[in-house]
Amino acid sequence: MKQAEEKAREEGAIEEEQQNAASEQAANETENESAQAEQSDATEEQIDEKDALIQELEEKLQEEENKLLRVLADFENFKRRTNLDKEALHKYKAQSVMTSLLPVLDNFERALSLETKTEEAQSMLTGIEMIYRNLVDSLKAEGLVEIEAIGKEFDPNFHQAVMTDNDPDKDSGIVLEEMQKGYMLKDRVLRPSMVKVNE
């Protein structure tokens, strides 16, 4: 009977050990699950922090790209303005010289309008006319254009009205007479024509 009791005790001890082992294993599993949950929470927090950092960096990158695009646009505008200024400078380089030569042309035209009575005066007038033609041809080659006035409708962009008259045969606003010629350099008015306009 002692043997049976010992055997029963041994079986009880074994059972108790198995129960203790099962309890320990259950406790370990609970600890593992708790640790995994904590680790999962920590991983989610790290992911959230990384997402926030990525979002912040993407916003900064977008802001820097916008700044770069604005600087590039400003530079392109600067280059375009510089090119336009260079073209205008080249196109109108002779403007100051031509403006100063306009009174010379006026004086030539006055001299050519004089009547000559002697052969000597006529030959001098022919020489003046040749010089005048050479000067006019050279200026036209540089872009000087005479503004048409007589018989044209008055345009304040090209004509300066200094007198008015009343001619019933002509329409109102028509230029009747040109007092002083007007000139343009390519498409820029150097001096408007001084004209008499029909009322």
PDB file of C-alpha atoms in Angstrom:
ATOM      1  CA  MET A   1       0.000   0.000   0.000  1.00  0.00           C
ATOM      2  CA  LYS A   2       2.866   2.229   0.627  1.00  0.00           C
ATOM      3  CA  GLN A   3       3.871   1.609  -2.893  1.00  0.00           C
ATOM      4  CA  ALA A   4       0.474   2.589  -4.130  1.00  0.00           C
ATOM      5  CA  GLU A   5       0.551   5.692  -2.021  1.00  0.00           C
ATOM      6  CA  GLU A   6       4.001   6.565  -3.272  1.00  0.00           C
ATOM      7  CA  LYS A   7       2.941   5.894  -6.802  1.00  0.00           C
ATOM      8  CA  ALA A   8      -0.129   8.061  -6.298  1.00  0.00           C
ATOM      9  CA  ARG A   9       2.044  10.778  -4.786  1.00  0.00           C
ATOM     10  CA  GLU A  10       4.455  10.533  -7.645  1.00  0.00           C
ATOM     11  CA  GLU A  11       1.592  10.707 -10.136  1.00  0.00           C
ATOM     12  CA  GLY A  12       0.167  13.695  -8.197  1.00  0.00           C
ATOM     13  CA  ALA A  13       3.589  15.356  -8.204  1.00  0.00           C
ATOM     14  CA  ILE A  14       3.925  14.691 -11.923  1.00  0.00           C
ATOM     15  CA  GLU A  15       0.445  16.055 -12.478  1.00  0.00           C
ATOM     16  CA  GLU A  16       1.262  19.062 -10.343  1.00  0.00           C
ATOM     17  CA  GLU A  17       4.477  19.636 -12.286  1.00  0.00           C
ATOM     18  CA  GLN A  18       2.562  19.371 -15.535  1.00  0.00           C
ATOM     19  CA  GLN A  19      -0.022  21.841 -14.275  1.00  0.00           C
ATOM     20  CA  ASN A  20       2.751  24.184 -13.087  1.00  0.00           C
ATOM     21  CA  ALA A  21       4.461  23.858 -16.484  1.00  0.00           C
ATOM     22  CA  ALA A  22       1.140  24.519 -18.250  1.00  0.00           C
ATOM     23  CA  SER A  23       0.549  27.563 -16.001  1.00  0.00           C
ATOM     24  CA  GLU A  24       4.053  28.808 -16.681  1.00  0.00           C
ATOM     25  CA  GLN A  25       3.573  28.265 -20.388  1.00  0.00           C
ATOM     26  CA  ALA A  26       0.233  30.137 -20.297  1.00  0.00           C
ATOM     27  CA  ALA A  27       1.870  32.941 -18.324  1.00  0.00           C
ATOM     28  CA  ASN A  28       4.757  33.061 -20.827  1.00  0.00           C
ATOM     29  CA  GLU A  29       2.291  33.129 -23.728  1.00  0.00           C
ATOM     30  CA  THR A  30       0.388  35.976 -22.039  1.00  0.00           C
ATOM     31  CA  GLU A  31       3.664  37.848 -21.504  1.00  0.00           C
ATOM     32  CA  ASN A  32       4.665  37.197 -25.114  1.00  0.00           C
ATOM     33  CA  GLU A  33       1.282  38.436 -26.357  1.00  0.00           C
ATOM     34  CA  SER A  34       1.587  41.517 -24.139  1.00  0.00           C
ATOM     35  CA  ALA A  35       5.142  42.169 -25.374  1.00  0.00           C
ATOM     36  CA  GLN A  36       4.029  41.690 -28.959  1.00  0.00           C
ATOM     37  CA  ALA A  37       1.134  44.126 -28.425  1.00  0.00           C
ATOM     38  CA  GLU A  38       3.528  46.664 -26.891  1.00  0.00           C
ATOM     39  CA  GLN A  39       5.974  46.106 -29.751  1.00  0.00           C
ATOM     40  CA  SER A  40       3.129  46.504 -32.265  1.00  0.00           C
ATOM     41  CA  ASP A  41       2.046  49.755 -30.600  1.00  0.00           C
ATOM     42  CA  ALA A  42       5.654  51.016 -30.657  1.00  0.00           C
ATOM     43  CA  THR A  43       5.988  50.040 -34.327  1.00  0.00           C
ATOM     44  CA  GLU A  44       2.759  51.898 -35.203  1.00  0.00           C
ATOM     45  CA  GLU A  45       4.017  55.007 -33.372  1.00  0.00           C
ATOM     46  CA  GLN A  46       7.309  54.806 -35.280  1.00  0.00           C
ATOM     47  CA  ILE A  47       5.398  54.438 -38.569  1.00  0.00           C
ATOM     48  CA  ASP A  48       3.220  57.447 -37.684  1.00  0.00           C
ATOM     49  CA  GLU A  49       6.329  59.509 -36.840  1.00  0.00           C
ATOM     50  CA  LYS A  50       7.989  58.473 -40.098  1.00  0.00           C
ATOM     51  CA  ASP A  51       4.841  59.300 -42.094  1.00  0.00           C
ATOM     52  CA  ALA A  52       4.687  62.736 -40.470  1.00  0.00           C
ATOM     53  CA  LEU A  53       8.383  63.306 -41.229  1.00  0.00           C
ATOM     54  CA  ILE A  54       7.912  62.182 -44.845  1.00  0.00           C
ATOM     55  CA  GLN A  55       4.911  64.512 -45.214  1.00  0.00           C
ATOM     56  CA  GLU A  56       6.908  67.438 -43.777  1.00  0.00           C
ATOM     57  CA  LEU A  57       9.862  66.734 -46.092  1.00  0.00           C
ATOM     58  CA  GLU A  58       7.574  66.446 -49.130  1.00  0.00           C
ATOM     59  CA  GLU A  59       6.018  69.841 -48.292  1.00  0.00           C
ATOM     60  CA  LYS A  60       9.480  71.416 -47.949  1.00  0.00           C
ATOM     61  CA  LEU A  61      10.557  69.859 -51.248  1.00  0.00           C
ATOM     62  CA  GLN A  62       7.430  71.205 -52.975  1.00  0.00           C
ATOM     63  CA  GLU A  63       8.085  74.676 -51.518  1.00  0.00           C
ATOM     64  CA  GLU A  64      11.703  74.625 -52.733  1.00  0.00           C
ATOM     65  CA  GLU A  65      10.608  73.451 -56.206  1.00  0.00           C
ATOM     66  CA  ASN A  66       8.122  76.356 -56.371  1.00  0.00           C
ATOM     67  CA  LYS A  67      10.878  78.806 -55.381  1.00  0.00           C
ATOM     68  CA  LEU A  68      13.154  77.365 -58.061  1.00  0.00           C
ATOM     69  CA  LEU A  69      10.418  77.664 -60.711  1.00  0.00           C
ATOM     70  CA  ARG A  70       9.812  81.309 -59.749  1.00  0.00           C
ATOM     71  CA  VAL A  71      13.540  82.080 -59.967  1.00  0.00           C
ATOM     72  CA  LEU A  72      13.736  80.384 -63.373  1.00  0.00           C
ATOM     73  CA  ALA A  73      10.703  82.357 -64.605  1.00  0.00           C
ATOM     74  CA  ASP A  74      12.246  85.612 -63.343  1.00  0.00           C
ATOM     75  CA  PHE A  75      15.493  84.765 -65.120  1.00  0.00           C
ATOM     76  CA  GLU A  76      13.677  83.979 -68.388  1.00  0.00           C
ATOM     77  CA  ASN A  77      11.816  87.298 -68.135  1.00  0.00           C
ATOM     78  CA  PHE A  78      15.112  89.099 -67.504  1.00  0.00           C
ATOM     79  CA  LYS A  79      16.704  87.452 -70.560  1.00  0.00           C
ATOM     80  CA  ARG A  80      13.686  88.350 -72.719  1.00  0.00           C
ATOM     81  CA  ARG A  81      13.715  91.992 -71.552  1.00  0.00           C
ATOM     82  CA  THR A  82      17.470  92.207 -72.125  1.00  0.00           C
ATOM     83  CA  ASN A  83      17.083  90.827 -75.651  1.00  0.00           C
ATOM     84  CA  LEU A  84      14.258  93.281 -76.396  1.00  0.00           C
ATOM     85  CA  ASP A  85      16.409  96.148 -75.109  1.00  0.00           C
ATOM     86  CA  LYS A  86      19.327  95.010 -77.282  1.00  0.00           C
ATOM     87  CA  GLU A  87      17.073  94.754 -80.346  1.00  0.00           C
ATOM     88  CA  ALA A  88      15.619  98.215 -79.700  1.00  0.00           C
ATOM     89  CA  LEU A  89      19.097  99.636 -79.189  1.00  0.00           C
ATOM     90  CA  HIS A  90      20.285  98.108 -82.457  1.00  0.00           C
ATOM     91  CA  LYS A  91      17.095  99.044 -84.310  1.00  0.00           C
ATOM     92  CA  TYR A  92      17.114 102.686 -83.202  1.00  0.00           C
ATOM     93  CA  LYS A  93      20.878 103.232 -82.861  1.00  0.00           C
ATOM     94  CA  ALA A  94      20.782 106.037 -85.431  1.00  0.00           C
ATOM     95  CA  GLN A  95      17.849 107.885 -83.847  1.00  0.00           C
ATOM     96  CA  SER A  96      19.833 110.699 -82.219  1.00  0.00           C
ATOM     97  CA  VAL A  97      21.920 111.299 -85.364  1.00  0.00           C
ATOM     98  CA  MET A  98      18.860 111.310 -87.603  1.00  0.00           C
ATOM     99  CA  THR A  99      16.978 113.651 -85.284  1.00  0.00           C
ATOM    100  CA  SER A 100      19.857 116.109 -85.429  1.00  0.00           C
ATOM    101  CA  LEU A 101      19.989 115.828 -89.258  1.00  0.00           C
ATOM    102  CA  LEU A 102      16.300 116.661 -89.775  1.00  0.00           C
ATOM    103  CA  PRO A 103      16.927 120.463 -89.697  1.00  0.00           C
ATOM    104  CA  VAL A 104      19.695 119.927 -92.269  1.00  0.00           C
ATOM    105  CA  LEU A 105      17.181 118.200 -94.560  1.00  0.00           C
ATOM    106  CA  ASP A 106      14.757 121.113 -94.024  1.00  0.00           C
ATOM    107  CA  ASN A 107      17.472 123.595 -95.008  1.00  0.00           C
ATOM    108  CA  PHE A 108      18.333 121.595 -98.135  1.00  0.00           C
ATOM    109  CA  GLU A 109      14.652 121.571 -99.148  1.00  0.00           C
ATOM    110  CA  ARG A 110      14.380 125.333 -98.630  1.00  0.00           C
ATOM    111  CA  ALA A 111      17.494 125.880-100.735  1.00  0.00           C
ATOM    112  CA  LEU A 112      16.138 123.610-103.480  1.00  0.00           C
ATOM    113  CA  SER A 113      12.834 125.508-103.570  1.00  0.00           C
ATOM    114  CA  LEU A 114      14.548 128.767-104.528  1.00  0.00           C
ATOM    115  CA  GLU A 115      14.231 129.961-108.106  1.00  0.00           C
ATOM    116  CA  THR A 116      17.475 130.422-109.985  1.00  0.00           C
ATOM    117  CA  LYS A 117      17.954 133.080-112.638  1.00  0.00           C
ATOM    118  CA  THR A 118      21.535 132.475-113.716  1.00  0.00           C
ATOM    119  CA  GLU A 119      23.271 129.476-115.127  1.00  0.00           C
ATOM    120  CA  GLU A 120      25.845 129.589-112.349  1.00  0.00           C
ATOM    121  CA  ALA A 121      23.130 129.497-109.674  1.00  0.00           C
ATOM    122  CA  GLN A 122      21.410 126.641-111.541  1.00  0.00           C
ATOM    123  CA  SER A 123      24.610 124.550-111.583  1.00  0.00           C
ATOM    124  CA  MET A 124      25.092 125.240-107.847  1.00  0.00           C
ATOM    125  CA  LEU A 125      21.505 124.190-107.208  1.00  0.00           C
ATOM    126  CA  THR A 126      22.110 120.972-109.166  1.00  0.00           C
ATOM    127  CA  GLY A 127      25.117 120.210-106.934  1.00  0.00           C
ATOM    128  CA  ILE A 128      23.063 120.895-103.798  1.00  0.00           C
ATOM    129  CA  GLU A 129      20.336 118.614-105.119  1.00  0.00           C
ATOM    130  CA  MET A 130      22.857 115.787-105.675  1.00  0.00           C
ATOM    131  CA  ILE A 131      24.186 116.158-102.132  1.00  0.00           C
ATOM    132  CA  TYR A 132      20.609 116.241-100.813  1.00  0.00           C
ATOM    133  CA  ARG A 133      19.701 113.049-102.738  1.00  0.00           C
ATOM    134  CA  ASN A 134      22.820 111.252-101.424  1.00  0.00           C
ATOM    135  CA  LEU A 135      21.996 112.302 -97.869  1.00  0.00           C
ATOM    136  CA  VAL A 136      18.340 111.241 -98.184  1.00  0.00           C
ATOM    137  CA  ASP A 137      19.295 107.866 -99.725  1.00  0.00           C
ATOM    138  CA  SER A 138      21.789 107.193 -96.918  1.00  0.00           C
ATOM    139  CA  LEU A 139      19.222 108.065 -94.261  1.00  0.00           C
ATOM    140  CA  LYS A 140      16.557 105.909 -95.946  1.00  0.00           C
ATOM    141  CA  ALA A 141      19.007 103.004 -95.964  1.00  0.00           C
ATOM    142  CA  GLU A 142      19.197 103.364 -92.165  1.00  0.00           C
ATOM    143  CA  GLY A 143      15.400 103.287 -91.860  1.00  0.00           C
ATOM    144  CA  LEU A 144      14.309 106.928 -92.209  1.00  0.00           C
ATOM    145  CA  VAL A 145      10.783 107.189 -93.669  1.00  0.00           C
ATOM    146  CA  GLU A 146       8.952 110.372 -94.677  1.00  0.00           C
ATOM    147  CA  ILE A 147       5.449 110.641 -93.211  1.00  0.00           C
ATOM    148  CA  GLU A 148       2.801 111.137 -95.901  1.00  0.00           C
ATOM    149  CA  ALA A 149       0.502 114.019 -95.068  1.00  0.00           C
ATOM    150  CA  ILE A 150      -1.136 115.937 -97.963  1.00  0.00           C
ATOM    151  CA  GLY A 151      -4.519 114.456 -98.886  1.00  0.00           C
ATOM    152  CA  LYS A 152      -4.431 112.009 -95.959  1.00  0.00           C
ATOM    153  CA  GLU A 153      -6.788 111.979 -93.003  1.00  0.00           C
ATOM    154  CA  PHE A 154      -5.389 113.799 -89.992  1.00  0.00           C
ATOM    155  CA  ASP A 155      -3.795 111.375 -87.514  1.00  0.00           C
ATOM    156  CA  PRO A 156      -2.497 112.894 -84.257  1.00  0.00           C
ATOM    157  CA  ASN A 157       0.059 110.083 -84.023  1.00  0.00           C
ATOM    158  CA  PHE A 158       1.787 111.332 -87.186  1.00  0.00           C
ATOM    159  CA  HIS A 159       0.548 114.881 -87.747  1.00  0.00           C
ATOM    160  CA  GLN A 160       0.642 118.082 -85.729  1.00  0.00           C
ATOM    161  CA  ALA A 161      -2.124 120.505 -86.682  1.00  0.00           C
ATOM    162  CA  VAL A 162      -0.836 124.088 -86.633  1.00  0.00           C
ATOM    163  CA  MET A 163      -3.564 125.648 -88.797  1.00  0.00           C
ATOM    164  CA  THR A 164      -7.063 124.936 -90.040  1.00  0.00           C
ATOM    165  CA  ASP A 165      -8.802 125.978 -93.234  1.00  0.00           C
ATOM    166  CA  ASN A 166     -12.160 125.448 -94.870  1.00  0.00           C
ATOM    167  CA  ASP A 167     -12.129 123.774 -98.292  1.00  0.00           C
ATOM    168  CA  PRO A 168     -15.650 122.682 -99.345  1.00  0.00           C
ATOM    169  CA  ASP A 169     -14.190 120.294-101.964  1.00  0.00           C
ATOM    170  CA  LYS A 170     -12.404 118.210 -99.294  1.00  0.00           C
ATOM    171  CA  ASP A 171     -13.768 116.159 -96.406  1.00  0.00           C
ATOM    172  CA  SER A 172     -13.396 117.330 -92.843  1.00  0.00           C
ATOM    173  CA  GLY A 173     -10.170 116.216 -91.172  1.00  0.00           C
ATOM    174  CA  ILE A 174      -8.169 115.954 -94.418  1.00  0.00           C
ATOM    175  CA  VAL A 175      -4.663 117.436 -94.469  1.00  0.00           C
ATOM    176  CA  LEU A 176      -4.619 120.335 -96.928  1.00  0.00           C
ATOM    177  CA  GLU A 177      -1.037 121.509 -96.665  1.00  0.00           C
ATOM    178  CA  GLU A 178       2.237 120.387 -95.102  1.00  0.00           C
ATOM    179  CA  MET A 179       4.201 123.161 -93.378  1.00  0.00           C
ATOM    180  CA  GLN A 180       7.089 120.947 -92.278  1.00  0.00           C
ATOM    181  CA  LYS A 181       7.793 117.336 -93.223  1.00  0.00           C
ATOM    182  CA  GLY A 182       7.527 114.642 -90.599  1.00  0.00           C
ATOM    183  CA  TYR A 183       9.817 111.618 -90.371  1.00  0.00           C
ATOM    184  CA  MET A 184       9.866 108.167 -88.822  1.00  0.00           C
ATOM    185  CA  LEU A 185      12.739 105.839 -87.994  1.00  0.00           C
ATOM    186  CA  LYS A 186      11.397 102.422 -88.936  1.00  0.00           C
ATOM    187  CA  ASP A 187       8.178 102.390 -86.837  1.00  0.00           C
ATOM    188  CA  ARG A 188       9.015 105.211 -84.389  1.00  0.00           C
ATOM    189  CA  VAL A 189       8.014 108.832 -85.068  1.00  0.00           C
ATOM    190  CA  LEU A 190      11.037 111.149 -84.955  1.00  0.00           C
ATOM    191  CA  ARG A 191       9.062 114.281 -85.761  1.00  0.00           C
ATOM    192  CA  PRO A 192       5.373 114.639 -86.691  1.00  0.00           C
ATOM    193  CA  SER A 193       4.397 116.535 -89.820  1.00  0.00           C
ATOM    194  CA  MET A 194       3.222 120.120 -89.184  1.00  0.00           C
ATOM    195  CA  VAL A 195       0.043 120.436 -91.224  1.00  0.00           C
ATOM    196  CA  LYS A 196      -2.973 122.560 -92.112  1.00  0.00           C
ATOM    197  CA  VAL A 197      -6.208 120.579 -91.660  1.00  0.00           C
ATOM    198  CA  ASN A 198      -9.605 121.029 -93.284  1.00  0.00           C
ATOM    199  CA  GLU A 199     -12.402 121.860 -90.830  1.00  0.00           C
TER     200      GLU A 199
END
